[in-house]
mmCIF file of C-alpha atoms in Angstrom:
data_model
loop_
_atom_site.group_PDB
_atom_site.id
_atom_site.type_symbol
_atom_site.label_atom_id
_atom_site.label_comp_id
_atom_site.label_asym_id
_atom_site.label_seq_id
_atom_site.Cartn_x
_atom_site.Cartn_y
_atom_site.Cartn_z
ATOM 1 C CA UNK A 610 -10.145 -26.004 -28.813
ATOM 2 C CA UNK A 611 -13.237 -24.842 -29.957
ATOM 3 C CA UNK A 612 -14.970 -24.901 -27.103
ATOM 4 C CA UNK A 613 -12.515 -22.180 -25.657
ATOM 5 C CA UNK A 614 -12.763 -20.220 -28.769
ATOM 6 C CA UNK A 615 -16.675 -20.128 -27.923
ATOM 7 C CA UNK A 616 -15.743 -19.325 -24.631
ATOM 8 C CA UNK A 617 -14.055 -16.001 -25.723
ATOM 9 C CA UNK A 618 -16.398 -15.066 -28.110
ATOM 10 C CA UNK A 619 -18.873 -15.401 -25.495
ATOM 11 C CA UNK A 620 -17.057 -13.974 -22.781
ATOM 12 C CA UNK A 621 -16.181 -10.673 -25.497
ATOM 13 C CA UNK A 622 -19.893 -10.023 -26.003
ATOM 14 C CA UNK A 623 -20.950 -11.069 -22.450
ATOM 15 C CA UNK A 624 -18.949 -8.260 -20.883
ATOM 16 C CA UNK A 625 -19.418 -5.633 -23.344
ATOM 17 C CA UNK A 626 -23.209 -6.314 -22.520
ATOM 18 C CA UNK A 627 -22.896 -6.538 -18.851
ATOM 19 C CA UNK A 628 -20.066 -4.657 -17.564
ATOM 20 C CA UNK A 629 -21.233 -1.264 -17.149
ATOM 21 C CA UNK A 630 -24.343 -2.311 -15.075
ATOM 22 C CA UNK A 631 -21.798 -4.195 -12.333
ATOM 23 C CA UNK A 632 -21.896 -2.359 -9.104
ATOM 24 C CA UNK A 633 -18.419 -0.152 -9.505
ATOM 25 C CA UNK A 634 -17.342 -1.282 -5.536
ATOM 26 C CA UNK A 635 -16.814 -4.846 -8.090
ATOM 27 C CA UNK A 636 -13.443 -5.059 -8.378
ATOM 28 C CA UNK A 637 -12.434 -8.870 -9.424
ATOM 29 C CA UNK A 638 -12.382 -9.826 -13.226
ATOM 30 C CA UNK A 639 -13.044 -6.539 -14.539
ATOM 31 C CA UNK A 640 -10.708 -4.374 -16.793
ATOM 32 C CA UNK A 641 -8.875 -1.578 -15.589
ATOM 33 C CA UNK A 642 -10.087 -3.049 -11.843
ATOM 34 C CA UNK A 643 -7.343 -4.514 -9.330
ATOM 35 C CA UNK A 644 -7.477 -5.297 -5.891
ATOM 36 C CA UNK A 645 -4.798 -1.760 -5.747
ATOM 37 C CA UNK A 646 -7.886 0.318 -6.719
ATOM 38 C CA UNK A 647 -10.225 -1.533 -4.425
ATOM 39 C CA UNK A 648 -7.723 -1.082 -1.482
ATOM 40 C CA UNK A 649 -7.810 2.672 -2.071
ATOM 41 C CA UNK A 650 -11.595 3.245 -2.575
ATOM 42 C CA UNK A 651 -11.894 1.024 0.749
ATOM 43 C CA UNK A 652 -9.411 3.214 2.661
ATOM 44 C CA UNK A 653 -10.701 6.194 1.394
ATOM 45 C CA UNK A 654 -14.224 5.695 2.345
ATOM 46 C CA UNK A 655 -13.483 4.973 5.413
ATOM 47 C CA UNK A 656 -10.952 7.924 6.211
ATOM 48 C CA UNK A 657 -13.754 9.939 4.569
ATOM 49 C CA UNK A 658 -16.612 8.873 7.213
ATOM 50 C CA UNK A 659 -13.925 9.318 9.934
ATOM 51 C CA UNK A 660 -13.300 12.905 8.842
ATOM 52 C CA UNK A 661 -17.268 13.459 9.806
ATOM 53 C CA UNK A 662 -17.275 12.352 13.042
ATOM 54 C CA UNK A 663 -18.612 9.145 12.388
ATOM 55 C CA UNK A 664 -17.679 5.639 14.140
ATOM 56 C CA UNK A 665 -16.826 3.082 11.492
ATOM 57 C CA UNK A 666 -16.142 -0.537 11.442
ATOM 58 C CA UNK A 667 -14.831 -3.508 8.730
ATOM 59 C CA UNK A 668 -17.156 -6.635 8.309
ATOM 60 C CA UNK A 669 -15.096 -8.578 6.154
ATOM 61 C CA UNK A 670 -16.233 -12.118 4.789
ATOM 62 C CA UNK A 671 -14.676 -15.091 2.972
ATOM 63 C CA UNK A 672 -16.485 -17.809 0.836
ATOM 64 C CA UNK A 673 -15.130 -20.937 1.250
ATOM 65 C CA UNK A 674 -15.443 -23.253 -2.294
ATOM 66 C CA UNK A 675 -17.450 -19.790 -3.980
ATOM 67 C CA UNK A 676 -17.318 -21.147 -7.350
ATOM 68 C CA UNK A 677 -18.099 -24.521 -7.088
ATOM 69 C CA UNK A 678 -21.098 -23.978 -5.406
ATOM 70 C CA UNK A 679 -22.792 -20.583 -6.190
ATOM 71 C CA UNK A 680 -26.380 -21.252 -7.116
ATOM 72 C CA UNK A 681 -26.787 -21.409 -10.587
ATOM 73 C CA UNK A 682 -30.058 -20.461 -10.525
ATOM 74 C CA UNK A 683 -28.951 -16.778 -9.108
ATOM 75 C CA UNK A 684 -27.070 -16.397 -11.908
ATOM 76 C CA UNK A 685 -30.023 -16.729 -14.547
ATOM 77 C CA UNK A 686 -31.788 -15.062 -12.467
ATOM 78 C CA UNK A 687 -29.078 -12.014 -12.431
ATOM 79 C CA UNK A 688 -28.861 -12.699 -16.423
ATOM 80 C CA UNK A 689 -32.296 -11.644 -16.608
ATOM 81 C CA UNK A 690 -32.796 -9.056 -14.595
ATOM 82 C CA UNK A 691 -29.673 -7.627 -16.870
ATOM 83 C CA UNK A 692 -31.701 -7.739 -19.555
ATOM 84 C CA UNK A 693 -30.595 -10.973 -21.235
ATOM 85 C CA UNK A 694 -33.160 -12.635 -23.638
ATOM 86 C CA UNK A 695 -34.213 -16.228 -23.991
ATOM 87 C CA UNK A 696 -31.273 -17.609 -26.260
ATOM 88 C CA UNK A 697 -28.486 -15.863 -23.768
ATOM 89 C CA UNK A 698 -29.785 -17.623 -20.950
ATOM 90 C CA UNK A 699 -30.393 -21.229 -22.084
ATOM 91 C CA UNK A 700 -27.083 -21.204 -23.653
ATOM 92 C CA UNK A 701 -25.308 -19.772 -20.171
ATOM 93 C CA UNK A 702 -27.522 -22.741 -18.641
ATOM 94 C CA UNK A 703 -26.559 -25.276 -20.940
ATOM 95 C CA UNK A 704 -23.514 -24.655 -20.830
ATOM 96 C CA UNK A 705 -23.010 -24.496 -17.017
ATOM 97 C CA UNK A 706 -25.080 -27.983 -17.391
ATOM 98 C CA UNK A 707 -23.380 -30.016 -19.184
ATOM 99 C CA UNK A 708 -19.664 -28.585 -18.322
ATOM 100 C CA UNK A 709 -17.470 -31.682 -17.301
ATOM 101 C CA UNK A 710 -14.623 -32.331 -14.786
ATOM 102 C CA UNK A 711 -12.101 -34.853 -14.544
ATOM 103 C CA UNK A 712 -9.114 -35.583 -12.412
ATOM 104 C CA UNK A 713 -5.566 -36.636 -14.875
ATOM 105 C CA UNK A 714 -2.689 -38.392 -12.460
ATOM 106 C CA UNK A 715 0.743 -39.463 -13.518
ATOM 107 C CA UNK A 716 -1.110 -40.141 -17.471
ATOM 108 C CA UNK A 717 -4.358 -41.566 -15.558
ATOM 109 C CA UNK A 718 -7.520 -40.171 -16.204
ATOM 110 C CA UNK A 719 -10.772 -40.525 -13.802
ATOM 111 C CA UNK A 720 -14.146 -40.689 -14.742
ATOM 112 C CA UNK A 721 -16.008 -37.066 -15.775
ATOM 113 C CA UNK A 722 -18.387 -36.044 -13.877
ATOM 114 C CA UNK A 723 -20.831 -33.382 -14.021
ATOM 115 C CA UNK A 724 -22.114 -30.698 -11.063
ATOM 116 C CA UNK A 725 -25.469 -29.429 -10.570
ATOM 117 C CA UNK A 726 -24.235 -26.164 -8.607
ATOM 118 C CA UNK A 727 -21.585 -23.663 -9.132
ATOM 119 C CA UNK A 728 -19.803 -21.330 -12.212
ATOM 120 C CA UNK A 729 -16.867 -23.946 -12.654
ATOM 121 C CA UNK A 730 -13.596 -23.737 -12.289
ATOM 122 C CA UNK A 731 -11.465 -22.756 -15.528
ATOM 123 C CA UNK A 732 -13.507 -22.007 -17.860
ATOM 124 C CA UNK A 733 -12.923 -18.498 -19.673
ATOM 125 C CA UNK A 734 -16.945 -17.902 -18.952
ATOM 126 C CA UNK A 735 -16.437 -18.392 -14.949
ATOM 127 C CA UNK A 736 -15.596 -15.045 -13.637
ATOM 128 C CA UNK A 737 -18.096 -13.207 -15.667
ATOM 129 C CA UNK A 738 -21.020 -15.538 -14.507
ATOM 130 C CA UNK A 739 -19.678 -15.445 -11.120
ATOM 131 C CA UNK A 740 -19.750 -11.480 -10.884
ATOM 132 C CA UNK A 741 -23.402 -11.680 -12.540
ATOM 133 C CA UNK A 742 -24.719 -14.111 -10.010
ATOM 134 C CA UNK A 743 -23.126 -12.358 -6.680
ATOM 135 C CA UNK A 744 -24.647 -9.021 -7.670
ATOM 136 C CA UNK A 745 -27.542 -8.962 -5.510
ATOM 137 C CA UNK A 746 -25.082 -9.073 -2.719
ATOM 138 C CA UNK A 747 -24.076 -5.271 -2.891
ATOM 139 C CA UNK A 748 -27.842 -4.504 -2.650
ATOM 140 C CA UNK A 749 -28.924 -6.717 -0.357
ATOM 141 C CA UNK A 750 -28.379 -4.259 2.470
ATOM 142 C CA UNK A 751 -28.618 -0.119 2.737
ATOM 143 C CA UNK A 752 -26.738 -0.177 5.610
ATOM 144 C CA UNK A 753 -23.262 -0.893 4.272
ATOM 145 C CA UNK A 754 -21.228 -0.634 1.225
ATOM 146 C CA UNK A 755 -20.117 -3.608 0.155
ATOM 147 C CA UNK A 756 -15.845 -3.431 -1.566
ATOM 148 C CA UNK A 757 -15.725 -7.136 -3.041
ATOM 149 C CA UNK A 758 -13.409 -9.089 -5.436
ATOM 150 C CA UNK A 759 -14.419 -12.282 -6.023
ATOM 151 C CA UNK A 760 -15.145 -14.475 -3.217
ATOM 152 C CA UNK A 761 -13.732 -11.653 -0.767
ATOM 153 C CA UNK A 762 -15.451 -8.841 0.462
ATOM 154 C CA UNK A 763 -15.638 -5.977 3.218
ATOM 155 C CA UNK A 764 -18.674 -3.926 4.500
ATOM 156 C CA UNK A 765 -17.982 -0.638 5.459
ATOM 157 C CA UNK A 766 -20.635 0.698 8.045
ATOM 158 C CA UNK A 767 -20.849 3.945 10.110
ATOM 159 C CA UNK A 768 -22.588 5.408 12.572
ATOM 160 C CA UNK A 769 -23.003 8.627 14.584
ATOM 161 C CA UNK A 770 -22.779 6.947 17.988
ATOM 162 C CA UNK A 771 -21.105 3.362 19.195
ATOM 163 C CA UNK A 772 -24.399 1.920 19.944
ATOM 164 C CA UNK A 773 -25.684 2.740 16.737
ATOM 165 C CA UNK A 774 -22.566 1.631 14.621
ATOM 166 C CA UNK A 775 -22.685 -1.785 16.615
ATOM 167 C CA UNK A 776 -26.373 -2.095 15.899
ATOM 168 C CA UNK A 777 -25.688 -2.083 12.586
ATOM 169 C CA UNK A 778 -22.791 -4.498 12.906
ATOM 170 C CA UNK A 779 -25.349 -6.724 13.948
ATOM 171 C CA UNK A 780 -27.769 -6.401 11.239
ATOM 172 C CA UNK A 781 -25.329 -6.653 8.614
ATOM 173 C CA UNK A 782 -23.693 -9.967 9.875
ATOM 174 C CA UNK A 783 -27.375 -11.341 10.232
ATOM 175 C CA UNK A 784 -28.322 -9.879 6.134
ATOM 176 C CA UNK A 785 -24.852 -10.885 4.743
ATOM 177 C CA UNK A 786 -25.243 -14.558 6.480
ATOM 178 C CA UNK A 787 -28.540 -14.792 5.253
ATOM 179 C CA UNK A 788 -27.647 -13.787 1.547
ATOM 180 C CA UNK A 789 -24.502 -16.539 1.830
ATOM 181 C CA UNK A 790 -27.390 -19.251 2.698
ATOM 182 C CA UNK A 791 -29.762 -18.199 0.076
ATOM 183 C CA UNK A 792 -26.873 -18.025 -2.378
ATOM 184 C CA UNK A 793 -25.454 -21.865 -2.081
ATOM 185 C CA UNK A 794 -22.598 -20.485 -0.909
ATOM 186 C CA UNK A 795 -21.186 -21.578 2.660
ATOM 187 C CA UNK A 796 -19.673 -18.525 4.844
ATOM 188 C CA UNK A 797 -15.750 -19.471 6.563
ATOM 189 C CA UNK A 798 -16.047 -18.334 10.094
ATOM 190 C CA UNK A 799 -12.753 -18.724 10.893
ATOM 191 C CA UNK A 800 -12.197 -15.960 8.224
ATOM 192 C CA UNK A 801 -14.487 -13.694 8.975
ATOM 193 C CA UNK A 802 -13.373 -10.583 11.068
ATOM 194 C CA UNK A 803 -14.772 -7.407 12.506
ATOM 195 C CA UNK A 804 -12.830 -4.431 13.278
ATOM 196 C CA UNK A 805 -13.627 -0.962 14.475
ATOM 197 C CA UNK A 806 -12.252 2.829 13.568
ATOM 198 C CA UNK A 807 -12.380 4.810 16.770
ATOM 199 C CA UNK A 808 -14.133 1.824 18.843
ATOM 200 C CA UNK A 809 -14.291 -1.325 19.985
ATOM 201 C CA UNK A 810 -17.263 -3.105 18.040
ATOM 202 C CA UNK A 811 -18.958 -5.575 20.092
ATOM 203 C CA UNK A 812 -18.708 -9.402 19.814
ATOM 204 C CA UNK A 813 -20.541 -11.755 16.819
ATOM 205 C CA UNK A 814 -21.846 -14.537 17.462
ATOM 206 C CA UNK A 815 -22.817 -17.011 14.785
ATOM 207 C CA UNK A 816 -23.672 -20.615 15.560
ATOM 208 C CA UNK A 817 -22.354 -21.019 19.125
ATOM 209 C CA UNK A 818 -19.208 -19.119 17.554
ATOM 210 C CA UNK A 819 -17.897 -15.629 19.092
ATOM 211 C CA UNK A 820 -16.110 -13.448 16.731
ATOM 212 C CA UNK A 821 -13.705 -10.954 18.554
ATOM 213 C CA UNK A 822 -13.253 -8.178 16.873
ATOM 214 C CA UNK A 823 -9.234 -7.267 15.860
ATOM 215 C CA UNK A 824 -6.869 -4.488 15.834
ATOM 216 C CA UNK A 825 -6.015 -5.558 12.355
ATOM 217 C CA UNK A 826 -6.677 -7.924 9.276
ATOM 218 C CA UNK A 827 -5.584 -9.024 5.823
ATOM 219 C CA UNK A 828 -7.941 -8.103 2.964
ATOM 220 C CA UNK A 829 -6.397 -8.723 -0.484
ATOM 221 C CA UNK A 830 -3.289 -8.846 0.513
ATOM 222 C CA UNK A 831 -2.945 -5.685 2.252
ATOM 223 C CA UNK A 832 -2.994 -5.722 6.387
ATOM 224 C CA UNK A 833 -5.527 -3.131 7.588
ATOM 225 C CA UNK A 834 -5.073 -1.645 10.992
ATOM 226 C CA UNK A 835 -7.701 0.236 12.973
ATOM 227 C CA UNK A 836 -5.205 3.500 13.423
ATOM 228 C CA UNK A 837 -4.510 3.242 9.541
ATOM 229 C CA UNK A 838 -1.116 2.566 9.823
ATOM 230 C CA UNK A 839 1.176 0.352 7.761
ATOM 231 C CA UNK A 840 3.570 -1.374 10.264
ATOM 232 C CA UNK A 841 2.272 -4.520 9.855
ATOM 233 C CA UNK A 842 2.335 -4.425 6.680
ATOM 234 C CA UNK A 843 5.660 -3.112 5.808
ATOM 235 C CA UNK A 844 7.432 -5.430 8.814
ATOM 236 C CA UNK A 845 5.350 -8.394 6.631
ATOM 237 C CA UNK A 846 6.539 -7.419 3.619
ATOM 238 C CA UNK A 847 10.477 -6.885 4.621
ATOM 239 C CA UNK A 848 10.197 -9.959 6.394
ATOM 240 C CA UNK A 849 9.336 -12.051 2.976
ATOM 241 C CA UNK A 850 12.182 -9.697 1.131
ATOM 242 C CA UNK A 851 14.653 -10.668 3.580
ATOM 243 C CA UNK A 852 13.604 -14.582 3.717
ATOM 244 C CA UNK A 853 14.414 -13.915 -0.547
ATOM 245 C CA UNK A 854 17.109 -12.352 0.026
ATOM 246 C CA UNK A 855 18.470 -14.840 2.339
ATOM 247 C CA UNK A 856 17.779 -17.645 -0.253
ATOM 248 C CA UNK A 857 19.310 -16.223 -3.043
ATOM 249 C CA UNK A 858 22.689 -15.782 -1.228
ATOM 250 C CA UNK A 859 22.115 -19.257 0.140
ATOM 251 C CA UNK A 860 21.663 -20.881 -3.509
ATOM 252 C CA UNK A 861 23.450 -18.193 -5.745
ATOM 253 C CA UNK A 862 26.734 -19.425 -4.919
ATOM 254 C CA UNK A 863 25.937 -22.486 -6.431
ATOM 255 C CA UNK A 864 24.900 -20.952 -9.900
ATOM 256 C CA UNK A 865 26.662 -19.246 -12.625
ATOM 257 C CA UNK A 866 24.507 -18.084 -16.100
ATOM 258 C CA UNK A 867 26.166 -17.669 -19.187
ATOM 259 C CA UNK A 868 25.027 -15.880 -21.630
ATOM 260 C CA UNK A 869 25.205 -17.302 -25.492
ATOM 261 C CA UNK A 870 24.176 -15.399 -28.660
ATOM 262 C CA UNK A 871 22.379 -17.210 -31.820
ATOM 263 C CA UNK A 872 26.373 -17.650 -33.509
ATOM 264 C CA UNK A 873 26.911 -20.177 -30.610
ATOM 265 C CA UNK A 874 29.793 -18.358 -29.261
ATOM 266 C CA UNK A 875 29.867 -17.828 -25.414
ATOM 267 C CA UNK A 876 29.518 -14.057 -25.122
ATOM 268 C CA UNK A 877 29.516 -13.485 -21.098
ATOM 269 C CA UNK A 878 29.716 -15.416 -17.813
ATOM 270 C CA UNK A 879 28.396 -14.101 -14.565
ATOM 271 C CA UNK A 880 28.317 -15.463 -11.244
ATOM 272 C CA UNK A 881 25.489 -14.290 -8.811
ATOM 273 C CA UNK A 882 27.839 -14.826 -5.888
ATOM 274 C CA UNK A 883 31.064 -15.150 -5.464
ATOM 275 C CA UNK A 884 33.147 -16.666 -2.459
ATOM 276 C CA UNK A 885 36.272 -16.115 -1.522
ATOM 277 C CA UNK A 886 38.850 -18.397 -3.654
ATOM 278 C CA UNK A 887 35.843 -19.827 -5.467
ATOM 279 C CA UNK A 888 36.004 -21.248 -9.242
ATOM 280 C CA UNK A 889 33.640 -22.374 -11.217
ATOM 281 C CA UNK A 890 34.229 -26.271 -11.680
ATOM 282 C CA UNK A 891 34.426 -25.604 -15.847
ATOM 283 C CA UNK A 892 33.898 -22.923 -18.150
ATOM 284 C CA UNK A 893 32.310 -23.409 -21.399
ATOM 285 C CA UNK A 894 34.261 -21.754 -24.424
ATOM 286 C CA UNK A 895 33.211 -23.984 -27.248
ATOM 287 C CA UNK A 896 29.191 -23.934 -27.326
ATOM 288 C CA UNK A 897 28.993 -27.196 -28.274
ATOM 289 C CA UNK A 898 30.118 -29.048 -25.409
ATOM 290 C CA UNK A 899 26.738 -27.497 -24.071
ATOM 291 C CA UNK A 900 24.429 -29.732 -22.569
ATOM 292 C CA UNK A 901 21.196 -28.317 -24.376
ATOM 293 C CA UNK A 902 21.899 -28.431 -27.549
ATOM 294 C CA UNK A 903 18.431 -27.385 -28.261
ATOM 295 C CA UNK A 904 18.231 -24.598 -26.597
ATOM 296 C CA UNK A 905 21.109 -22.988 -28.125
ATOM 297 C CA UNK A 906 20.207 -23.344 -31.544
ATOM 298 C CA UNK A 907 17.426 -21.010 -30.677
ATOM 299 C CA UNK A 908 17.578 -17.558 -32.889
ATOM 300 C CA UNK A 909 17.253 -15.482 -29.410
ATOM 301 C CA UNK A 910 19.574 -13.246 -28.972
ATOM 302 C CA UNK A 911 20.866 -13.584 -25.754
ATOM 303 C CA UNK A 912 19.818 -17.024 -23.565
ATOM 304 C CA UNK A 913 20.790 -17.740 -20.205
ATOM 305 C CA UNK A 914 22.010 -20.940 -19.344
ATOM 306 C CA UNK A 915 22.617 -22.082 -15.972
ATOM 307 C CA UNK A 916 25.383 -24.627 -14.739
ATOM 308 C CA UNK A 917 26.113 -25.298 -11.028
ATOM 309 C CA UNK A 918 29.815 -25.150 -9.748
ATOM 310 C CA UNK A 919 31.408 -26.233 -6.564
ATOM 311 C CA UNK A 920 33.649 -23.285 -4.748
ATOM 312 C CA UNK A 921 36.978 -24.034 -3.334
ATOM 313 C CA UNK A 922 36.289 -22.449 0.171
ATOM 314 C CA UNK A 923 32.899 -20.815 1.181
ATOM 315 C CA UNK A 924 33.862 -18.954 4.128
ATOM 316 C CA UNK A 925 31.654 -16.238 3.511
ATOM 317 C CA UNK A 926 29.648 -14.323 0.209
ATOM 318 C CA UNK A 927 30.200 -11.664 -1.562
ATOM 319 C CA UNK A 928 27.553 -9.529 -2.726
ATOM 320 C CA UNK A 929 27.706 -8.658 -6.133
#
């Protein structure tokens, strides 16, 4: 427990120092930052370079175990060069030093362990020291701008001509794979994707592995297509509200809630669906034949409770 109160006090001051000098395409573990603003800026700065004439194209990139094995040096290093004086950085070392992991199974606890790379993984201090140590990476290359949160990210190039924007396709991939290797940090192929606005970008190649480029691709949850439409995106999206949709009418027949107020007296019952002839299989009208006892003593208001019943006849639902 007081470790974690460290943590935040730490984490409080850490940010207030450090968080105007992040690169503002940074998007992940920043206030008043979401991947919703990072989307738009994205978009818009590529609709922008369109508008001149320009060819552009999407490099986007995925770490694969980012945190866990991010060179810790880099981040020192970044602490540093951020103006961070001797006592900031041998705590931030110590602490990523001696920071220990175990693994708890049905009550069983492993040994602890400690790692020699990486941020961690759940520690309040863990974003912020990732976002120092991945800085470099937006300036590691003029010919791109680099929209990242977290362990994803997307360079934006453009060019006058094909030739030129697929030239510096090429030298992009080759800087941003050399910055994952210097980094400790291993690049996912098979997530990686290039895709072109106006053109057809050329093929990658990386390790005896071609990368085609796309028509479209996810980045942060949002399905980018090279005409900037949205219909893969909006079919996606309907097609995970109807597969809801289709569950709830599956399983709400099954479940009625009742609502009870803090006097213990049953004030409404509801059922999500109805079916034709259907009943519930009892209706509570003294509170305490309730199961959870507990849970109705509680001073809230209202509190849903929720008891299964069998239907008669379930020829079909009714939506209600």
């Amino acid at each position: 427990m007081i470790g974690k109160i460290i943590e935040c006090i730490v984490n409080e001051q850490l940010t207030c120092a450090t968080d105007h000098l992040l690169p503002s395409t940074m998007f992940g573990f920043r206030k008043n930052t979401g991947t919703d603003e990072a989307l738009t800026r994205l978009m818009d700065d590529i609709k922008e370079r369109r508008a001149k004439g320009e060819f552009a194209a999407i490099i986007s990139c995925d770490a694969s175990a980012a945190f866990d094995i991010l060179n810790r040096d880099l981040v020192i290093a970044m602490l540093k060069r951020l103006g961070a004086g001797t006592s900031v950085t041998t705590f931030i070392s110590n602490f990523m030093d001696n920071a220990k992991q175990f693994v708890v199974i049905n009550e069983e606890k492993s040994e602890e362990w400690c790692f020699d790379v990486g941020t961690g993984q759940g520690h309040v201090l863990s974003p912020p020291l990732y976002n120092i140590g991945t800085i470099s990476q937006y300036y590691w290359t003029k010919l791109s701008t680099l929209y990242g949160y977290a362990d994803d990210g997307s360079d934006v190039i453009s060019a006058p001509t094909i030739n030129e924007c697929n030239q510096k396709i090429q030298e992009v991939f080759a800087a941003r794979k050399k910055w994952y290797d210097l980094s400790g940090m291993a690049l996912n192929i098979e997530k990686t994707m290039v895709m072109g606005f106006g053109f057809r970008p050329n093929t990658l190649d990386i390790h005896d592995t071609k990368i085609e480029p796309v028509t479209s691709l996810k980045f942060l949850g949002m399905e980018i297509q090279d005409n900037f439409n949205l219909d893969n995106h909006v079919k996606q999206v309907s097609t995970k509200i109807r597969q809801a949709a289709a569950n709830i009418r599956t399983d709400g027949r099954h479940l009625c809630i009742f609502y009870v107020d803090s006097r213990y007296h049953l004030q409404q019952w509801h059922c999500l669906f109805t079916t034709v002839n259907a009943r519930p299989s009892r209706i509570i009208t003294d509170i305490s034949k309730c199961r959870n006892q507990k849970c109705c003593k509680s001073t809230t208001s209202f509190i849903p409770h929720i008891y299964f019943f069998q239907p008669q006849k379930t020829e079909h639902l009714v939506n209600r």
